[in-house]
C-alpha cells in the first residue's frame, strides 16, 4: 500500500468540531532501521522496544474552517509556538492530505508536550509523529461515525505515522515491535509496524532502559540526512544482509531467553549503526568521548560481575542501558558509582518496556 493508496472510511462531514488527544511513547530500536528505498520504505526490517514513561501527548482541537481548501493549523509545543516544529507538522500534514481530505474543512489547534525534556538529546519524532497520526485517525473515525479502535485503526495509524517518521510507525504498539517486510512473518509489512508475535521469554518481559544523557545538544547530522547517506553507501548491501540475519537471531533469543545472545546482537547493531555513519560519504561522528567511556565501563563491568546488562545507541551520543528488572539495584549502583560522571549534568532518564499508546479523555 503506497502513501496515497491507504484505505479508510469515507468521511460523512457530520463531525464539525471537537477535541481529540492521544499519548504515545518513544521507542528504541534493537535491530536498526538505517537507510530507505523510495518514500519512507525501510531498506531492512527493524525491531524495537516501546518505552513506557518517555512519551508525547498531543491534543488536537478542530473547528470548522474559515479558509476552505487549505490545511490550516496552529502548533504549540509545551504551550508555546515553535516555528521549527510547526514546519515539520506542516510537511507531514501536506504529505497525508490526500489520505485525510477532510482536513481542508477544519482549522486545527495542535498542542504537544513531552515527558522528557526536549533538550535531553532524546529523539522525539517517534512519539510526536505517532500521537499526531493517532489523532488524525481518531478524527477520521469520528467523522465516519465509527467508534471502535480495532486492528485496522492501529494499522492505519502506523502507516500514517511512518509517513511522518519511520521509527514512529513502531510506537503505535507496545512491547517488542517489528516494521519492514519479513517473508517468514506474514503479518509484517514495509508500510506499517506490527507487534512481534514471537513469544517473549520472562527475562525480557520486564526489560528496563536507563538512558544516559552524554550530551543533550541537538545532533549535527539529522537522521533524515543519515538515512540519505545510505544511498550508494559502500557497505549498504552487506548491511541489509546483516540486518536480516541479526533479526532472525534476535527473535530466537527473545523467545528462548538467551541473554548473552541478546547482548551479542543488540551491541552489534548499535556499533554497526555508528560505523555506517563513520563510513558514509561524507563521514560523520555522533558518538562522543563519553559514549566510548561508558561502553568500555559496561564491557568491563559485565565481564567482572556477569550482570545481565547491554547497551544500545540511537542516532546520537546517548547510551541506552537495557537490563532485566531483577538487576535494577546492581545496575543503579553501577551507574551511580561509575557512569554518572560521563553524563551531561549527571542526567539520566529511567524507563522500561511499555504498553503502547493511550487515548486520552
Ligand atoms: C531506528 N533511527 O530504527 C533508527 C536507528 C535512529 C537510529 O529511525 O527519516 O526519525 O523520519 O524516517 O525514524 C531515526 O530516524 O527517520 C531512526 P525518518 P527517523 O530507530
mmCIF file of C-alpha atoms and ligand atoms in Angstrom:
data_model
loop_
_atom_site.group_PDB
_atom_site.id
_atom_site.type_symbol
_atom_site.label_atom_id
_atom_site.label_comp_id
_atom_site.label_asym_id
_atom_site.label_seq_id
_atom_site.Cartn_x
_atom_site.Cartn_y
_atom_site.Cartn_z
ATOM 1 C CA UNK A 1 0.000 0.000 0.000
ATOM 2 C CA UNK A 2 1.682 3.232 -1.061
ATOM 3 C CA UNK A 3 1.134 6.517 0.725
ATOM 4 C CA UNK A 4 -1.847 7.505 -1.365
ATOM 5 C CA UNK A 5 -3.326 4.018 -1.551
ATOM 6 C CA UNK A 6 -4.191 3.891 2.131
ATOM 7 C CA UNK A 7 -7.755 2.766 2.608
ATOM 8 C CA UNK A 8 -10.096 4.269 5.162
ATOM 9 C CA UNK A 9 -13.667 5.151 5.941
ATOM 10 C CA UNK A 10 -15.308 7.700 3.734
ATOM 11 C CA UNK A 11 -15.915 10.779 5.871
ATOM 12 C CA UNK A 12 -19.503 11.946 6.243
ATOM 13 C CA UNK A 13 -18.595 15.525 7.224
ATOM 14 C CA UNK A 14 -21.107 15.343 10.153
ATOM 15 C CA UNK A 15 -18.338 15.919 12.663
ATOM 16 C CA UNK A 16 -17.832 19.668 12.787
ATOM 17 C CA UNK A 17 -15.856 20.396 15.980
ATOM 18 C CA UNK A 18 -14.230 18.608 18.850
ATOM 19 C CA UNK A 19 -11.074 17.733 20.718
ATOM 20 C CA UNK A 20 -9.014 14.578 20.321
ATOM 21 C CA UNK A 21 -5.979 13.602 22.353
ATOM 22 C CA UNK A 22 -3.511 10.706 22.443
ATOM 23 C CA UNK A 23 -0.443 9.778 24.440
ATOM 24 C CA UNK A 24 2.228 7.826 22.576
ATOM 25 C CA UNK A 25 5.642 6.636 23.759
ATOM 26 C CA UNK A 26 9.074 6.774 22.197
ATOM 27 C CA UNK A 27 10.827 3.542 21.219
ATOM 28 C CA UNK A 28 14.402 2.339 20.945
ATOM 29 C CA UNK A 29 15.412 0.096 18.049
ATOM 30 C CA UNK A 30 17.254 -3.155 18.798
ATOM 31 C CA UNK A 31 17.582 -4.005 15.098
ATOM 32 C CA UNK A 32 18.143 -0.640 13.454
ATOM 33 C CA UNK A 33 16.311 0.954 10.530
ATOM 34 C CA UNK A 34 19.064 2.742 8.662
ATOM 35 C CA UNK A 35 18.514 3.557 5.006
ATOM 36 C CA UNK A 36 15.376 3.810 2.872
ATOM 37 C CA UNK A 37 14.206 2.701 -0.540
ATOM 38 C CA UNK A 38 11.668 5.060 -2.085
ATOM 39 C CA UNK A 39 9.261 7.078 0.043
ATOM 40 C CA UNK A 40 9.609 6.108 3.719
ATOM 41 C CA UNK A 41 10.164 2.429 2.927
ATOM 42 C CA UNK A 42 12.887 0.854 5.078
ATOM 43 C CA UNK A 43 15.853 -0.838 3.378
ATOM 44 C CA UNK A 44 15.642 -3.571 6.023
ATOM 45 C CA UNK A 45 13.176 -4.637 8.718
ATOM 46 C CA UNK A 46 13.739 -3.428 12.284
ATOM 47 C CA UNK A 47 12.703 -4.468 15.804
ATOM 48 C CA UNK A 48 12.210 -2.020 18.668
ATOM 49 C CA UNK A 49 11.123 -1.978 22.260
ATOM 50 C CA UNK A 50 8.427 0.539 23.069
ATOM 51 C CA UNK A 51 9.164 2.682 26.098
ATOM 52 C CA UNK A 52 6.764 3.486 28.911
ATOM 53 C CA UNK A 53 7.466 6.828 30.544
ATOM 54 C CA UNK A 54 9.096 8.791 27.706
ATOM 55 C CA UNK A 55 6.054 9.884 25.755
ATOM 56 C CA UNK A 56 4.379 12.729 23.900
ATOM 57 C CA UNK A 57 0.827 13.872 24.497
ATOM 58 C CA UNK A 58 -0.901 15.614 21.611
ATOM 59 C CA UNK A 59 -4.266 17.307 21.733
ATOM 60 C CA UNK A 60 -5.949 18.453 18.527
ATOM 61 C CA UNK A 61 -8.797 20.977 18.676
ATOM 62 C CA UNK A 62 -10.853 21.015 15.491
ATOM 63 C CA UNK A 63 -13.100 23.889 14.405
ATOM 64 C CA UNK A 64 -14.929 24.409 11.096
ATOM 65 C CA UNK A 65 -12.520 26.094 8.726
ATOM 66 C CA UNK A 66 -12.788 29.723 7.751
ATOM 67 C CA UNK A 67 -10.415 29.286 4.853
ATOM 68 C CA UNK A 68 -11.690 26.287 2.970
ATOM 69 C CA UNK A 69 -9.379 24.326 0.695
ATOM 70 C CA UNK A 70 -6.083 24.613 2.574
ATOM 71 C CA UNK A 71 -4.547 22.990 5.584
ATOM 72 C CA UNK A 72 -4.909 25.426 8.438
ATOM 73 C CA UNK A 73 -3.317 24.816 11.816
ATOM 74 C CA UNK A 74 -1.520 26.396 14.753
ATOM 75 C CA UNK A 75 1.044 24.302 16.590
ATOM 76 C CA UNK A 76 2.008 24.788 20.227
ATOM 77 C CA UNK A 77 4.793 22.841 21.923
ATOM 78 C CA UNK A 78 4.531 22.948 25.704
ATOM 79 C CA UNK A 79 2.304 25.998 25.442
ATOM 80 C CA UNK A 80 4.464 27.971 23.014
ATOM 81 C CA UNK A 81 4.507 28.373 19.264
ATOM 82 C CA UNK A 82 7.657 26.706 17.911
ATOM 83 C CA UNK A 83 8.170 27.554 14.225
ATOM 84 C CA UNK A 84 10.764 24.822 13.566
ATOM 85 C CA UNK A 85 8.394 22.122 14.863
ATOM 86 C CA UNK A 86 5.466 23.782 13.087
ATOM 87 C CA UNK A 87 7.329 23.378 9.795
ATOM 88 C CA UNK A 88 7.701 19.622 10.369
ATOM 89 C CA UNK A 89 3.994 19.328 11.176
ATOM 90 C CA UNK A 90 3.148 21.305 8.046
ATOM 91 C CA UNK A 91 5.244 18.964 5.862
ATOM 92 C CA UNK A 92 3.572 15.950 7.493
ATOM 93 C CA UNK A 93 0.015 17.298 7.080
ATOM 94 C CA UNK A 94 0.738 18.105 3.424
ATOM 95 C CA UNK A 95 2.015 14.540 2.931
ATOM 96 C CA UNK A 96 -1.167 12.977 4.361
ATOM 97 C CA UNK A 97 -3.634 15.497 2.899
ATOM 98 C CA UNK A 98 -4.791 13.124 0.161
ATOM 99 C CA UNK A 99 -5.453 10.415 2.782
ATOM 100 C CA UNK A 100 -7.428 12.769 5.037
ATOM 101 C CA UNK A 101 -9.115 15.157 2.565
ATOM 102 C CA UNK A 102 -11.499 16.311 5.331
ATOM 103 C CA UNK A 103 -8.567 18.290 6.770
ATOM 104 C CA UNK A 104 -9.489 21.121 4.403
ATOM 105 C CA UNK A 105 -12.739 21.593 6.348
ATOM 106 C CA UNK A 106 -11.079 22.333 9.679
ATOM 107 C CA UNK A 107 -8.900 24.810 11.497
ATOM 108 C CA UNK A 108 -6.691 22.761 13.813
ATOM 109 C CA UNK A 109 -5.045 23.846 17.018
ATOM 110 C CA UNK A 110 -2.409 21.255 17.900
ATOM 111 C CA UNK A 111 -0.880 21.157 21.384
ATOM 112 C CA UNK A 112 2.012 18.784 22.128
ATOM 113 C CA UNK A 113 4.148 18.134 25.164
ATOM 114 C CA UNK A 114 6.794 15.567 26.093
ATOM 115 C CA UNK A 115 7.526 13.943 29.438
ATOM 116 C CA UNK A 116 11.212 14.017 28.582
ATOM 117 C CA UNK A 117 12.935 17.381 28.144
ATOM 118 C CA UNK A 118 13.174 18.443 24.508
ATOM 119 C CA UNK A 119 16.809 19.351 25.098
ATOM 120 C CA UNK A 120 17.745 15.961 26.572
ATOM 121 C CA UNK A 121 19.030 14.610 23.283
ATOM 122 C CA UNK A 122 16.221 12.051 23.115
ATOM 123 C CA UNK A 123 14.696 11.539 19.678
ATOM 124 C CA UNK A 124 11.120 12.742 19.913
ATOM 125 C CA UNK A 125 9.933 12.236 16.337
ATOM 126 C CA UNK A 126 8.713 8.681 17.081
ATOM 127 C CA UNK A 127 6.429 9.714 19.934
ATOM 128 C CA UNK A 128 5.420 13.053 18.382
ATOM 129 C CA UNK A 129 4.524 11.728 14.920
ATOM 130 C CA UNK A 130 2.753 8.666 16.310
ATOM 131 C CA UNK A 131 0.479 10.804 18.548
ATOM 132 C CA UNK A 132 -0.382 13.030 15.636
ATOM 133 C CA UNK A 133 -1.122 10.036 13.389
ATOM 134 C CA UNK A 134 -3.405 8.580 16.082
ATOM 135 C CA UNK A 135 -5.222 11.922 16.450
ATOM 136 C CA UNK A 136 -5.797 12.141 12.687
ATOM 137 C CA UNK A 137 -7.114 8.567 12.568
ATOM 138 C CA UNK A 138 -9.430 9.289 15.529
ATOM 139 C CA UNK A 139 -10.649 12.404 13.776
ATOM 140 C CA UNK A 140 -11.414 10.391 10.667
ATOM 141 C CA UNK A 141 -13.184 7.822 12.807
ATOM 142 C CA UNK A 142 -15.392 10.440 14.447
ATOM 143 C CA UNK A 143 -16.244 11.916 11.082
ATOM 144 C CA UNK A 144 -17.181 8.498 9.722
ATOM 145 C CA UNK A 145 -19.197 7.704 12.849
ATOM 146 C CA UNK A 146 -17.333 4.501 13.713
ATOM 147 C CA UNK A 147 -16.248 4.206 17.330
ATOM 148 C CA UNK A 148 -14.046 1.129 17.546
ATOM 149 C CA UNK A 149 -10.285 1.211 17.785
ATOM 150 C CA UNK A 150 -9.728 -2.133 16.097
ATOM 151 C CA UNK A 151 -6.697 -3.662 14.437
ATOM 152 C CA UNK A 152 -7.331 -1.761 11.224
ATOM 153 C CA UNK A 153 -7.316 1.518 13.148
ATOM 154 C CA UNK A 154 -3.858 0.902 14.589
ATOM 155 C CA UNK A 155 -2.511 -0.474 11.317
ATOM 156 C CA UNK A 156 -3.625 2.669 9.556
ATOM 157 C CA UNK A 157 -2.214 4.872 12.342
ATOM 158 C CA UNK A 158 1.116 3.071 11.986
ATOM 159 C CA UNK A 159 1.096 3.623 8.226
ATOM 160 C CA UNK A 160 0.358 7.335 8.722
ATOM 161 C CA UNK A 161 2.986 7.652 11.473
ATOM 162 C CA UNK A 162 5.568 6.110 9.100
ATOM 163 C CA UNK A 163 4.938 8.937 6.640
ATOM 164 C CA UNK A 164 5.879 11.414 9.390
ATOM 165 C CA UNK A 165 8.881 9.445 10.637
ATOM 166 C CA UNK A 166 9.825 5.833 10.005
ATOM 167 C CA UNK A 167 10.549 4.977 13.624
ATOM 168 C CA UNK A 168 7.146 6.452 14.624
ATOM 169 C CA UNK A 169 5.385 3.550 12.869
ATOM 170 C CA UNK A 170 6.676 1.253 15.654
ATOM 171 C CA UNK A 171 5.452 3.469 18.540
ATOM 172 C CA UNK A 172 1.832 2.586 17.713
ATOM 173 C CA UNK A 173 2.234 -0.737 19.553
ATOM 174 C CA UNK A 174 3.539 -1.769 22.961
ATOM 175 C CA UNK A 175 6.170 -4.391 23.750
ATOM 176 C CA UNK A 176 8.551 -5.557 21.024
ATOM 177 C CA UNK A 177 7.539 -4.289 17.609
ATOM 178 C CA UNK A 178 8.712 -5.010 14.091
ATOM 179 C CA UNK A 179 8.470 -2.837 10.973
ATOM 180 C CA UNK A 180 9.515 -3.935 7.477
ATOM 181 C CA UNK A 181 8.589 -6.978 5.410
ATOM 182 C CA UNK A 182 9.966 -10.276 6.677
ATOM 183 C CA UNK A 183 8.956 -13.129 4.361
ATOM 184 C CA UNK A 184 8.634 -15.679 7.164
ATOM 185 C CA UNK A 185 6.261 -13.422 9.152
ATOM 186 C CA UNK A 186 3.087 -12.821 7.121
ATOM 187 C CA UNK A 187 1.802 -10.052 9.425
ATOM 188 C CA UNK A 188 4.819 -7.823 8.664
ATOM 189 C CA UNK A 189 4.853 -5.006 6.126
ATOM 190 C CA UNK A 190 7.062 -2.227 4.807
ATOM 191 C CA UNK A 191 4.111 0.145 5.274
ATOM 192 C CA UNK A 192 3.214 -0.387 8.906
ATOM 193 C CA UNK A 193 4.604 -1.956 12.053
ATOM 194 C CA UNK A 194 3.175 -4.923 13.937
ATOM 195 C CA UNK A 195 3.716 -6.392 17.399
ATOM 196 C CA UNK A 196 6.365 -9.118 17.323
ATOM 197 C CA UNK A 197 4.400 -12.365 17.513
ATOM 198 C CA UNK A 198 7.320 -14.421 18.834
ATOM 199 C CA UNK A 199 6.710 -15.488 22.430
ATOM 200 C CA UNK A 200 8.863 -13.331 24.715
ATOM 201 C CA UNK A 201 10.852 -15.056 27.479
ATOM 202 C CA UNK A 202 10.157 -13.694 31.016
ATOM 203 C CA UNK A 203 13.714 -12.305 31.279
ATOM 204 C CA UNK A 204 12.793 -9.767 28.584
ATOM 205 C CA UNK A 205 9.224 -9.058 29.684
ATOM 206 C CA UNK A 206 10.231 -6.501 32.310
ATOM 207 C CA UNK A 207 13.213 -5.061 30.478
ATOM 208 C CA UNK A 208 14.378 -1.714 31.812
ATOM 209 C CA UNK A 209 16.041 1.071 29.829
ATOM 210 C CA UNK A 210 18.101 3.694 31.630
ATOM 211 C CA UNK A 211 19.128 6.399 29.188
ATOM 212 C CA UNK A 212 22.464 8.028 29.994
ATOM 213 C CA UNK A 213 22.456 11.569 28.633
ATOM 214 C CA UNK A 214 26.007 12.032 27.393
ATOM 215 C CA UNK A 215 25.160 15.232 25.540
ATOM 216 C CA UNK A 216 21.830 16.985 25.441
ATOM 217 C CA UNK A 217 22.513 19.250 22.475
ATOM 218 C CA UNK A 218 20.884 18.824 19.104
ATOM 219 C CA UNK A 219 22.901 16.476 16.902
ATOM 220 C CA UNK A 220 24.935 17.806 13.993
ATOM 221 C CA UNK A 221 23.503 15.476 11.320
ATOM 222 C CA UNK A 222 19.771 14.673 11.293
ATOM 223 C CA UNK A 223 18.543 11.106 10.967
ATOM 224 C CA UNK A 224 16.858 12.046 7.709
ATOM 225 C CA UNK A 225 20.233 13.113 6.283
ATOM 226 C CA UNK A 226 21.843 9.975 7.766
ATOM 227 C CA UNK A 227 19.316 7.727 6.036
ATOM 228 C CA UNK A 228 20.063 9.608 2.804
ATOM 229 C CA UNK A 229 23.777 8.861 3.115
ATOM 230 C CA UNK A 230 22.977 5.128 2.987
ATOM 231 C CA UNK A 231 22.187 5.557 -0.706
ATOM 232 C CA UNK A 232 25.302 4.467 -2.617
ATOM 233 C CA UNK A 233 26.964 3.624 0.695
ATOM 234 C CA UNK A 234 29.805 1.134 0.010
ATOM 235 C CA UNK A 235 28.510 -1.224 2.749
ATOM 236 C CA UNK A 236 24.772 -0.863 2.072
ATOM 237 C CA UNK A 237 24.216 -4.333 0.612
ATOM 238 C CA UNK A 238 26.203 -6.056 3.364
ATOM 239 C CA UNK A 239 24.305 -4.065 5.988
ATOM 240 C CA UNK A 240 20.932 -5.217 4.651
ATOM 241 C CA UNK A 241 22.054 -8.878 4.701
ATOM 242 C CA UNK A 242 23.385 -8.449 8.246
ATOM 243 C CA UNK A 243 20.158 -6.818 9.485
ATOM 244 C CA UNK A 244 18.050 -9.782 8.264
ATOM 245 C CA UNK A 245 20.447 -12.254 9.918
ATOM 246 C CA UNK A 246 20.543 -10.285 13.174
ATOM 247 C CA UNK A 247 16.767 -10.031 13.198
ATOM 248 C CA UNK A 248 16.359 -13.796 12.792
ATOM 249 C CA UNK A 249 18.841 -14.482 15.596
ATOM 250 C CA UNK A 250 17.401 -11.858 17.930
ATOM 251 C CA UNK A 251 13.883 -13.298 17.530
ATOM 252 C CA UNK A 252 15.195 -16.686 18.716
ATOM 253 C CA UNK A 253 16.990 -15.158 21.724
ATOM 254 C CA UNK A 254 13.950 -13.092 22.721
ATOM 255 C CA UNK A 255 11.934 -16.287 22.764
ATOM 256 C CA UNK A 256 14.386 -18.657 24.468
ATOM 257 C CA UNK A 257 15.750 -16.125 26.985
ATOM 258 C CA UNK A 258 19.365 -16.275 25.825
ATOM 259 C CA UNK A 259 20.652 -13.002 27.303
ATOM 260 C CA UNK A 260 24.216 -13.494 26.021
ATOM 261 C CA UNK A 261 22.859 -13.916 22.502
ATOM 262 C CA UNK A 262 20.711 -10.796 23.003
ATOM 263 C CA UNK A 263 23.808 -8.835 24.079
ATOM 264 C CA UNK A 264 25.771 -10.010 21.029
ATOM 265 C CA UNK A 265 23.117 -8.868 18.546
ATOM 266 C CA UNK A 266 21.979 -5.653 20.249
ATOM 267 C CA UNK A 267 25.520 -4.309 20.700
ATOM 268 C CA UNK A 268 26.481 -5.364 17.187
ATOM 269 C CA UNK A 269 23.519 -3.370 15.837
ATOM 270 C CA UNK A 270 24.421 -0.273 17.869
ATOM 271 C CA UNK A 271 28.066 -0.326 16.821
ATOM 272 C CA UNK A 272 27.194 -1.079 13.205
ATOM 273 C CA UNK A 273 24.825 1.920 13.070
ATOM 274 C CA UNK A 274 27.609 4.272 14.097
ATOM 275 C CA UNK A 275 30.194 2.516 11.928
ATOM 276 C CA UNK A 276 27.891 3.116 8.951
ATOM 277 C CA UNK A 277 27.775 6.810 9.823
ATOM 278 C CA UNK A 278 31.573 6.974 10.035
ATOM 279 C CA UNK A 279 31.923 5.174 6.695
ATOM 280 C CA UNK A 280 29.372 7.425 4.917
ATOM 281 C CA UNK A 281 30.493 9.985 2.374
ATOM 282 C CA UNK A 282 30.951 12.457 3.972
ATOM 283 C CA UNK A 283 31.653 10.562 7.162
ATOM 284 C CA UNK A 284 30.438 11.885 10.477
ATOM 285 C CA UNK A 285 30.509 11.040 14.174
ATOM 286 C CA UNK A 286 27.602 11.265 16.584
ATOM 287 C CA UNK A 287 29.205 9.314 19.420
ATOM 288 C CA UNK A 288 31.382 11.317 21.790
ATOM 289 C CA UNK A 289 34.240 10.532 24.198
ATOM 290 C CA UNK A 290 31.690 9.997 26.997
ATOM 291 C CA UNK A 291 29.873 7.411 24.872
ATOM 292 C CA UNK A 292 33.088 5.402 24.447
ATOM 293 C CA UNK A 293 33.990 5.711 28.142
ATOM 294 C CA UNK A 294 30.592 4.333 29.111
ATOM 295 C CA UNK A 295 30.795 1.456 26.605
ATOM 296 C CA UNK A 296 34.215 0.395 27.912
ATOM 297 C CA UNK A 297 32.988 0.538 31.505
ATOM 298 C CA UNK A 298 29.911 -1.561 30.637
ATOM 299 C CA UNK A 299 32.114 -4.201 28.988
ATOM 300 C CA UNK A 300 34.467 -4.317 32.000
ATOM 301 C CA UNK A 301 31.591 -4.417 34.483
ATOM 302 C CA UNK A 302 29.803 -7.215 32.629
ATOM 303 C CA UNK A 303 32.997 -9.254 32.412
ATOM 304 C CA UNK A 304 33.787 -8.803 36.111
ATOM 305 C CA UNK A 305 30.295 -9.281 37.563
ATOM 306 C CA UNK A 306 28.359 -11.328 34.996
ATOM 307 C CA UNK A 307 25.452 -8.856 35.281
ATOM 308 C CA UNK A 308 22.856 -9.076 32.516
ATOM 309 C CA UNK A 309 23.318 -5.622 31.033
ATOM 310 C CA UNK A 310 23.590 -4.445 27.434
ATOM 311 C CA UNK A 311 23.895 -1.086 25.727
ATOM 312 C CA UNK A 312 22.358 0.253 22.593
ATOM 313 C CA UNK A 313 22.596 3.616 20.843
ATOM 314 C CA UNK A 314 20.140 5.738 18.921
ATOM 315 C CA UNK A 315 21.350 8.165 16.253
ATOM 316 C CA UNK A 316 23.181 10.256 18.840
ATOM 317 C CA UNK A 317 25.727 10.100 21.659
ATOM 318 C CA UNK A 318 23.398 8.943 24.455
ATOM 319 C CA UNK A 319 23.590 5.385 25.741
ATOM 320 C CA UNK A 320 20.557 3.197 26.433
ATOM 321 C CA UNK A 321 21.334 0.637 29.142
ATOM 322 C CA UNK A 322 18.981 -2.344 28.964
ATOM 323 C CA UNK A 323 18.693 -4.884 31.766
ATOM 324 C CA UNK A 324 16.100 -7.202 33.330
ATOM 325 C CA UNK A 325 14.169 -5.726 36.234
ATOM 326 C CA UNK A 326 15.844 -8.067 38.718
ATOM 327 C CA UNK A 327 19.231 -6.402 38.005
ATOM 328 C CA UNK A 328 17.897 -2.937 38.885
ATOM 329 C CA UNK A 329 19.743 -2.463 42.183
ATOM 330 C CA UNK A 330 23.069 -3.695 40.810
ATOM 331 C CA UNK A 331 22.787 -1.531 37.705
ATOM 332 C CA UNK A 332 21.657 1.575 39.639
ATOM 333 C CA UNK A 333 24.743 1.255 41.881
ATOM 334 C CA UNK A 334 26.971 0.774 38.830
ATOM 335 C CA UNK A 335 25.522 3.871 37.152
ATOM 336 C CA UNK A 336 25.897 5.957 40.299
ATOM 337 C CA UNK A 337 29.441 4.837 41.042
ATOM 338 C CA UNK A 338 30.904 4.674 37.543
ATOM 339 C CA UNK A 339 28.769 6.123 34.759
ATOM 340 C CA UNK A 340 27.140 9.276 36.102
ATOM 341 C CA UNK A 341 30.438 11.150 35.789
ATOM 342 C CA UNK A 342 30.260 10.752 31.994
ATOM 343 C CA UNK A 343 26.704 12.122 31.798
ATOM 344 C CA UNK A 344 25.815 15.714 30.921
ATOM 345 C CA UNK A 345 24.966 17.352 34.268
ATOM 346 C CA UNK A 346 24.632 13.823 35.764
ATOM 347 C CA UNK A 347 21.446 13.387 33.733
ATOM 348 C CA UNK A 348 19.778 10.008 33.256
ATOM 349 C CA UNK A 349 16.228 9.007 32.316
ATOM 350 C CA UNK A 350 14.790 5.812 33.783
ATOM 351 C CA UNK A 351 12.373 3.977 31.566
ATOM 352 C CA UNK A 352 11.162 0.469 30.764
ATOM 353 C CA UNK A 353 9.296 -1.677 28.278
ATOM 354 C CA UNK A 354 5.860 -0.129 27.816
ATOM 355 C CA UNK A 355 2.382 -0.981 26.653
ATOM 356 C CA UNK A 356 1.967 1.493 23.809
ATOM 357 C CA UNK A 357 -0.285 4.489 23.123
ATOM 358 C CA UNK A 358 -3.319 5.503 25.117
ATOM 359 C CA UNK A 359 -6.286 7.606 24.044
ATOM 360 C CA UNK A 360 -6.829 10.492 26.458
ATOM 361 C CA UNK A 361 -10.276 11.552 27.601
HETATM 362 C C1 LIG B 1 15.675 3.360 14.277
HETATM 363 N N1 LIG B 1 16.731 5.534 13.797
HETATM 364 O O1 LIG B 1 15.460 2.214 13.848
HETATM 365 C C2 LIG B 1 16.845 4.107 13.666
HETATM 366 C C3 LIG B 1 18.115 3.746 14.354
HETATM 367 C C4 LIG B 1 17.804 6.112 14.515
HETATM 368 C C5 LIG B 1 18.779 5.043 14.698
HETATM 369 O O2 LIG B 1 14.858 5.593 12.660
HETATM 370 O O3 LIG B 1 13.671 9.976 8.188
HETATM 371 O O4 LIG B 1 13.480 9.733 12.679
HETATM 372 O O5 LIG B 1 11.943 10.386 9.965
HETATM 373 O O6 LIG B 1 12.049 8.170 8.773
HETATM 374 O O7 LIG B 1 12.744 7.403 12.011
HETATM 375 C C6 LIG B 1 15.705 7.660 13.222
HETATM 376 O O8 LIG B 1 15.185 8.048 12.009
HETATM 377 O O9 LIG B 1 13.869 8.873 10.322
HETATM 378 C C7 LIG B 1 15.734 6.189 13.204
HETATM 379 P P1 LIG B 1 12.822 9.382 9.254
HETATM 380 P P2 LIG B 1 13.685 8.520 11.823
HETATM 381 O O10 LIG B 1 15.026 3.872 15.204
#
